[in-house]
Amino acid sequence: AGAAAGAGELPRTAAAETLATVQAAVLTGGSLWIGYVNAEGAASQRVIAPVRVEGGFVTAYDHTADEVRTYPLHRITGVAELADDQV
């Protein structure tokens, strides 16, 4: 994974790379740092551990919110892998 972005910077990846990275994290049990834009257009950064990808959605444990959430993949602006000590 690339160097961690500075404060306020969201990871940016192409849709195919985002999907592949999320699918790989499901298999490995890894955590990801994602850039996410909600329905109102507000951008945020989240740390998630994906558990399932299906039908254009990723279901993940959201470390930021401390709960399981489902995210539409098209609202994820990018992903970056996290080292275990960053969670």
Short mmCIF file of N, CA, C and O in Angstrom, two decimals:
data_model
loop_
_atom_site.label_atom_id
_atom_site.label_comp_id
_atom_site.label_asym_id
_atom_site.label_seq_id
_atom_site.Cartn_x
_atom_site.Cartn_y
_atom_site.Cartn_z
N ALA A 1 0.85 -1.19 0.00
CA ALA A 1 0.00 0.00 0.00
C ALA A 1 0.88 1.23 0.00
O ALA A 1 2.02 1.20 0.44
N GLY A 2 0.32 2.31 -0.50
CA GLY A 2 1.07 3.55 -0.56
C GLY A 2 1.20 4.18 0.81
O GLY A 2 0.65 3.70 1.79
N ALA A 3 1.92 5.28 0.85
CA ALA A 3 2.09 5.99 2.12
C ALA A 3 0.75 6.54 2.57
O ALA A 3 -0.11 6.86 1.76
N ALA A 4 0.57 6.62 3.85
CA ALA A 4 -0.69 7.14 4.39
C ALA A 4 -0.85 8.60 3.97
O ALA A 4 0.11 9.37 3.99
N ALA A 5 -2.05 8.95 3.57
CA ALA A 5 -2.31 10.32 3.15
C ALA A 5 -2.36 11.23 4.37
O ALA A 5 -2.66 10.78 5.47
N GLY A 6 -2.11 12.48 4.13
CA GLY A 6 -2.14 13.45 5.23
C GLY A 6 -3.57 13.74 5.66
O GLY A 6 -4.53 13.28 5.04
N ALA A 7 -3.72 14.52 6.68
CA ALA A 7 -5.05 14.86 7.21
C ALA A 7 -5.90 15.48 6.12
O ALA A 7 -5.45 16.35 5.39
N GLY A 8 -7.13 15.02 6.02
CA GLY A 8 -8.06 15.59 5.07
C GLY A 8 -7.98 14.99 3.68
O GLY A 8 -8.82 15.28 2.84
N GLU A 9 -6.98 14.18 3.40
CA GLU A 9 -6.87 13.58 2.09
C GLU A 9 -7.57 12.23 2.06
O GLU A 9 -7.40 11.42 2.96
N LEU A 10 -8.37 12.01 1.02
CA LEU A 10 -9.05 10.73 0.86
C LEU A 10 -8.30 9.90 -0.16
O LEU A 10 -7.77 10.43 -1.13
N PRO A 11 -8.27 8.58 0.06
CA PRO A 11 -7.66 7.75 -0.98
C PRO A 11 -8.52 7.79 -2.23
O PRO A 11 -9.75 7.91 -2.15
N ARG A 12 -7.90 7.73 -3.38
CA ARG A 12 -8.64 7.72 -4.65
C ARG A 12 -8.17 6.53 -5.46
O ARG A 12 -6.99 6.40 -5.75
N THR A 13 -9.10 5.67 -5.81
CA THR A 13 -8.78 4.53 -6.66
C THR A 13 -9.89 4.36 -7.68
O THR A 13 -11.03 4.77 -7.46
N ALA A 14 -9.56 3.74 -8.81
CA ALA A 14 -10.55 3.45 -9.84
C ALA A 14 -11.52 2.40 -9.32
O ALA A 14 -11.18 1.61 -8.42
N ALA A 15 -12.72 2.37 -9.89
CA ALA A 15 -13.77 1.46 -9.42
C ALA A 15 -13.31 0.00 -9.41
O ALA A 15 -13.55 -0.73 -8.45
N ALA A 16 -12.62 -0.44 -10.47
CA ALA A 16 -12.18 -1.83 -10.54
C ALA A 16 -11.16 -2.14 -9.46
O ALA A 16 -11.19 -3.21 -8.84
N GLU A 17 -10.26 -1.19 -9.19
CA GLU A 17 -9.25 -1.38 -8.14
C GLU A 17 -9.90 -1.39 -6.77
O GLU A 17 -9.54 -2.17 -5.89
N THR A 18 -10.88 -0.50 -6.58
CA THR A 18 -11.60 -0.45 -5.31
C THR A 18 -12.27 -1.80 -5.04
O THR A 18 -12.12 -2.37 -3.96
N LEU A 19 -12.98 -2.33 -6.05
CA LEU A 19 -13.66 -3.60 -5.90
C LEU A 19 -12.68 -4.73 -5.60
O LEU A 19 -12.88 -5.52 -4.68
N ALA A 20 -11.59 -4.79 -6.34
CA ALA A 20 -10.60 -5.85 -6.15
C ALA A 20 -9.98 -5.78 -4.76
O ALA A 20 -9.77 -6.80 -4.10
N THR A 21 -9.69 -4.56 -4.29
CA THR A 21 -9.08 -4.39 -2.97
C THR A 21 -10.04 -4.80 -1.87
O THR A 21 -9.66 -5.47 -0.91
N VAL A 22 -11.31 -4.42 -2.02
CA VAL A 22 -12.32 -4.78 -1.02
C VAL A 22 -12.52 -6.30 -1.00
O VAL A 22 -12.57 -6.92 0.07
N GLN A 23 -12.60 -6.91 -2.18
CA GLN A 23 -12.77 -8.37 -2.25
C GLN A 23 -11.59 -9.10 -1.62
O GLN A 23 -11.77 -10.09 -0.92
N ALA A 24 -10.39 -8.60 -1.85
CA ALA A 24 -9.20 -9.21 -1.26
C ALA A 24 -9.24 -9.11 0.26
O ALA A 24 -8.88 -10.05 0.97
N ALA A 25 -9.71 -7.96 0.78
CA ALA A 25 -9.79 -7.77 2.23
C ALA A 25 -10.81 -8.72 2.86
O ALA A 25 -10.63 -9.16 3.99
N VAL A 26 -11.88 -9.04 2.13
CA VAL A 26 -12.85 -10.02 2.63
C VAL A 26 -12.15 -11.36 2.83
O VAL A 26 -12.33 -12.02 3.86
N LEU A 27 -11.35 -11.75 1.87
CA LEU A 27 -10.66 -13.05 1.93
C LEU A 27 -9.59 -13.09 3.01
O LEU A 27 -9.40 -14.12 3.66
N THR A 28 -8.89 -11.99 3.21
CA THR A 28 -7.77 -11.98 4.16
C THR A 28 -8.18 -11.54 5.56
O THR A 28 -7.41 -11.68 6.50
N GLY A 29 -9.38 -10.96 5.68
CA GLY A 29 -9.79 -10.42 6.97
C GLY A 29 -9.11 -9.12 7.30
O GLY A 29 -9.09 -8.69 8.45
N GLY A 30 -8.56 -8.47 6.28
CA GLY A 30 -7.83 -7.22 6.50
C GLY A 30 -8.74 -6.02 6.65
O GLY A 30 -9.93 -6.07 6.35
N SER A 31 -8.17 -4.93 7.14
CA SER A 31 -8.89 -3.67 7.28
C SER A 31 -8.44 -2.70 6.20
O SER A 31 -7.30 -2.74 5.74
N LEU A 32 -9.35 -1.82 5.81
CA LEU A 32 -9.07 -0.82 4.78
C LEU A 32 -9.44 0.56 5.29
O LEU A 32 -10.35 0.73 6.09
N TRP A 33 -8.75 1.54 4.76
CA TRP A 33 -9.09 2.93 4.97
C TRP A 33 -9.82 3.35 3.71
O TRP A 33 -9.32 3.13 2.60
N ILE A 34 -11.03 3.89 3.83
CA ILE A 34 -11.79 4.27 2.64
C ILE A 34 -12.17 5.74 2.68
O ILE A 34 -12.33 6.33 3.74
N GLY A 35 -12.29 6.29 1.49
CA GLY A 35 -12.93 7.58 1.30
C GLY A 35 -14.36 7.29 0.92
O GLY A 35 -14.62 6.41 0.08
N TYR A 36 -15.32 7.97 1.52
CA TYR A 36 -16.72 7.67 1.30
C TYR A 36 -17.51 8.97 1.18
O TYR A 36 -17.26 9.92 1.91
N VAL A 37 -18.45 8.99 0.23
CA VAL A 37 -19.31 10.15 0.06
C VAL A 37 -20.74 9.68 0.30
O VAL A 37 -21.22 8.78 -0.37
N ASN A 38 -21.44 10.30 1.27
CA ASN A 38 -22.80 9.86 1.58
C ASN A 38 -23.81 10.46 0.60
O ASN A 38 -23.45 11.21 -0.31
N ALA A 39 -25.08 10.12 0.78
CA ALA A 39 -26.13 10.55 -0.14
C ALA A 39 -26.26 12.08 -0.21
O ALA A 39 -26.74 12.61 -1.22
N GLU A 40 -25.85 12.77 0.84
CA GLU A 40 -25.90 14.24 0.84
C GLU A 40 -24.65 14.86 0.24
O GLU A 40 -24.53 16.08 0.16
N GLY A 41 -23.69 14.03 -0.15
CA GLY A 41 -22.47 14.53 -0.77
C GLY A 41 -21.36 14.87 0.19
O GLY A 41 -20.33 15.41 -0.21
N ALA A 42 -21.53 14.53 1.48
CA ALA A 42 -20.49 14.81 2.47
C ALA A 42 -19.44 13.70 2.44
O ALA A 42 -19.78 12.52 2.52
N ALA A 43 -18.19 14.10 2.31
CA ALA A 43 -17.09 13.13 2.27
C ALA A 43 -16.59 12.83 3.66
O ALA A 43 -16.57 13.70 4.53
N SER A 44 -16.19 11.58 3.88
CA SER A 44 -15.61 11.20 5.17
C SER A 44 -14.57 10.12 4.93
O SER A 44 -14.48 9.54 3.86
N GLN A 45 -13.79 9.88 5.96
CA GLN A 45 -12.80 8.80 5.94
C GLN A 45 -13.22 7.78 6.98
O GLN A 45 -13.65 8.15 8.07
N ARG A 46 -13.12 6.51 6.64
CA ARG A 46 -13.52 5.46 7.56
C ARG A 46 -12.51 4.33 7.51
O ARG A 46 -11.87 4.11 6.49
N VAL A 47 -12.42 3.60 8.60
CA VAL A 47 -11.61 2.38 8.65
C VAL A 47 -12.60 1.23 8.76
O VAL A 47 -13.39 1.17 9.70
N ILE A 48 -12.57 0.34 7.76
CA ILE A 48 -13.53 -0.76 7.73
C ILE A 48 -12.82 -2.09 7.57
O ILE A 48 -11.72 -2.16 7.03
N ALA A 49 -13.49 -3.15 8.02
CA ALA A 49 -13.03 -4.53 7.80
C ALA A 49 -14.14 -5.22 7.00
O ALA A 49 -15.15 -5.63 7.57
N PRO A 50 -14.00 -5.30 5.68
CA PRO A 50 -15.05 -5.87 4.84
C PRO A 50 -15.31 -7.34 5.16
O PRO A 50 -14.37 -8.11 5.37
N VAL A 51 -16.59 -7.72 5.21
CA VAL A 51 -16.95 -9.11 5.46
C VAL A 51 -17.68 -9.74 4.28
O VAL A 51 -17.68 -10.95 4.11
N ARG A 52 -18.31 -8.90 3.42
CA ARG A 52 -19.02 -9.45 2.27
C ARG A 52 -19.17 -8.37 1.20
O ARG A 52 -19.39 -7.21 1.51
N VAL A 53 -19.04 -8.79 -0.06
CA VAL A 53 -19.29 -7.90 -1.19
C VAL A 53 -20.31 -8.60 -2.07
O VAL A 53 -20.07 -9.72 -2.52
N GLU A 54 -21.46 -7.96 -2.28
CA GLU A 54 -22.43 -8.54 -3.20
C GLU A 54 -23.43 -7.50 -3.65
O GLU A 54 -23.75 -6.57 -2.89
N GLY A 55 -23.88 -7.62 -4.90
CA GLY A 55 -24.89 -6.73 -5.44
C GLY A 55 -24.52 -5.25 -5.41
O GLY A 55 -25.39 -4.40 -5.28
N GLY A 56 -23.23 -4.95 -5.54
CA GLY A 56 -22.81 -3.56 -5.55
C GLY A 56 -22.67 -2.93 -4.18
O GLY A 56 -22.52 -1.71 -4.06
N PHE A 57 -22.72 -3.75 -3.14
CA PHE A 57 -22.60 -3.24 -1.77
C PHE A 57 -21.50 -4.00 -1.04
O PHE A 57 -21.28 -5.18 -1.29
N VAL A 58 -20.86 -3.32 -0.11
CA VAL A 58 -19.90 -3.97 0.77
C VAL A 58 -20.44 -3.88 2.20
O VAL A 58 -20.83 -2.81 2.65
N THR A 59 -20.51 -5.03 2.84
CA THR A 59 -20.88 -5.08 4.26
C THR A 59 -19.58 -5.21 5.03
O THR A 59 -18.76 -6.06 4.71
N ALA A 60 -19.41 -4.34 6.02
CA ALA A 60 -18.14 -4.30 6.73
C ALA A 60 -18.33 -3.87 8.17
O ALA A 60 -19.27 -3.15 8.49
N TYR A 61 -17.41 -4.32 9.01
CA TYR A 61 -17.34 -3.78 10.36
C TYR A 61 -16.65 -2.42 10.24
O TYR A 61 -15.53 -2.32 9.74
N ASP A 62 -17.34 -1.39 10.66
CA ASP A 62 -16.81 -0.04 10.58
C ASP A 62 -16.14 0.30 11.91
O ASP A 62 -16.82 0.49 12.92
N HIS A 63 -14.81 0.33 11.91
CA HIS A 63 -14.06 0.64 13.14
C HIS A 63 -14.35 2.06 13.60
O HIS A 63 -14.33 2.35 14.79
N THR A 64 -14.62 2.96 12.65
CA THR A 64 -14.87 4.35 12.98
C THR A 64 -16.16 4.49 13.78
O THR A 64 -16.24 5.23 14.76
N ALA A 65 -17.20 3.76 13.36
CA ALA A 65 -18.51 3.84 14.03
C ALA A 65 -18.70 2.74 15.07
O ALA A 65 -19.67 2.76 15.83
N ASP A 66 -17.81 1.75 15.08
CA ASP A 66 -17.88 0.61 15.99
C ASP A 66 -19.16 -0.20 15.79
O ASP A 66 -19.83 -0.57 16.74
N GLU A 67 -19.52 -0.42 14.50
CA GLU A 67 -20.69 -1.24 14.18
C GLU A 67 -20.59 -1.74 12.75
O GLU A 67 -19.79 -1.23 11.96
N VAL A 68 -21.40 -2.75 12.43
CA VAL A 68 -21.44 -3.27 11.06
C VAL A 68 -22.33 -2.37 10.22
O VAL A 68 -23.44 -2.01 10.63
N ARG A 69 -21.82 -1.99 9.06
CA ARG A 69 -22.57 -1.14 8.15
C ARG A 69 -22.45 -1.67 6.72
O ARG A 69 -21.52 -2.41 6.41
N THR A 70 -23.38 -1.25 5.88
CA THR A 70 -23.35 -1.61 4.46
C THR A 70 -23.16 -0.34 3.64
O THR A 70 -23.86 0.64 3.86
N TYR A 71 -22.19 -0.39 2.73
CA TYR A 71 -21.87 0.77 1.91
C TYR A 71 -22.08 0.45 0.43
O TYR A 71 -21.61 -0.59 -0.03
N PRO A 72 -22.75 1.34 -0.33
CA PRO A 72 -22.81 1.16 -1.78
C PRO A 72 -21.39 1.37 -2.35
O PRO A 72 -20.75 2.38 -2.02
N LEU A 73 -20.92 0.44 -3.15
CA LEU A 73 -19.57 0.56 -3.69
C LEU A 73 -19.37 1.84 -4.49
O LEU A 73 -18.29 2.42 -4.48
N HIS A 74 -20.41 2.31 -5.19
CA HIS A 74 -20.24 3.51 -6.03
C HIS A 74 -20.04 4.77 -5.21
O HIS A 74 -19.64 5.80 -5.75
N ARG A 75 -20.27 4.71 -3.90
CA ARG A 75 -20.03 5.88 -3.05
C ARG A 75 -18.64 5.85 -2.41
O ARG A 75 -18.25 6.80 -1.74
N ILE A 76 -17.89 4.77 -2.61
CA ILE A 76 -16.53 4.69 -2.08
C ILE A 76 -15.60 5.31 -3.12
O ILE A 76 -15.52 4.84 -4.25
N THR A 77 -14.94 6.39 -2.73
CA THR A 77 -14.10 7.13 -3.67
C THR A 77 -12.72 6.51 -3.82
O THR A 77 -12.02 6.75 -4.80
N GLY A 78 -12.32 5.71 -2.84
CA GLY A 78 -11.03 5.08 -2.91
C GLY A 78 -10.74 4.26 -1.67
O GLY A 78 -11.43 4.41 -0.67
N VAL A 79 -9.76 3.39 -1.79
CA VAL A 79 -9.38 2.54 -0.67
C VAL A 79 -7.87 2.49 -0.53
O VAL A 79 -7.15 2.68 -1.50
N ALA A 80 -7.42 2.25 0.67
CA ALA A 80 -6.00 2.02 0.94
C ALA A 80 -5.91 0.95 2.00
O ALA A 80 -6.71 0.93 2.94
N GLU A 81 -4.96 0.04 1.84
CA GLU A 81 -4.78 -1.01 2.83
C GLU A 81 -4.15 -0.42 4.08
O GLU A 81 -3.39 0.53 4.01
N LEU A 82 -4.49 -1.01 5.20
CA LEU A 82 -3.92 -0.57 6.48
C LEU A 82 -3.05 -1.68 7.05
O LEU A 82 -3.41 -2.85 6.97
N ALA A 83 -1.97 -1.29 7.66
CA ALA A 83 -1.18 -2.25 8.41
C ALA A 83 -1.95 -2.59 9.69
O ALA A 83 -2.73 -1.78 10.18
N ASP A 84 -1.73 -3.76 10.24
CA ASP A 84 -2.46 -4.19 11.43
C ASP A 84 -2.33 -3.20 12.59
O ASP A 84 -3.25 -3.02 13.37
N ASP A 85 -1.19 -2.53 12.69
CA ASP A 85 -1.00 -1.62 13.82
C ASP A 85 -1.67 -0.26 13.62
O ASP A 85 -1.62 0.59 14.48
N GLN A 86 -2.32 -0.07 12.47
CA GLN A 86 -3.01 1.20 12.22
C GLN A 86 -4.48 1.15 12.59
O GLN A 86 -5.16 2.16 12.54
N VAL A 87 -5.01 -0.02 12.90
CA VAL A 87 -6.44 -0.15 13.19
C VAL A 87 -6.72 0.34 14.59
O VAL A 87 -6.01 0.03 15.51
#
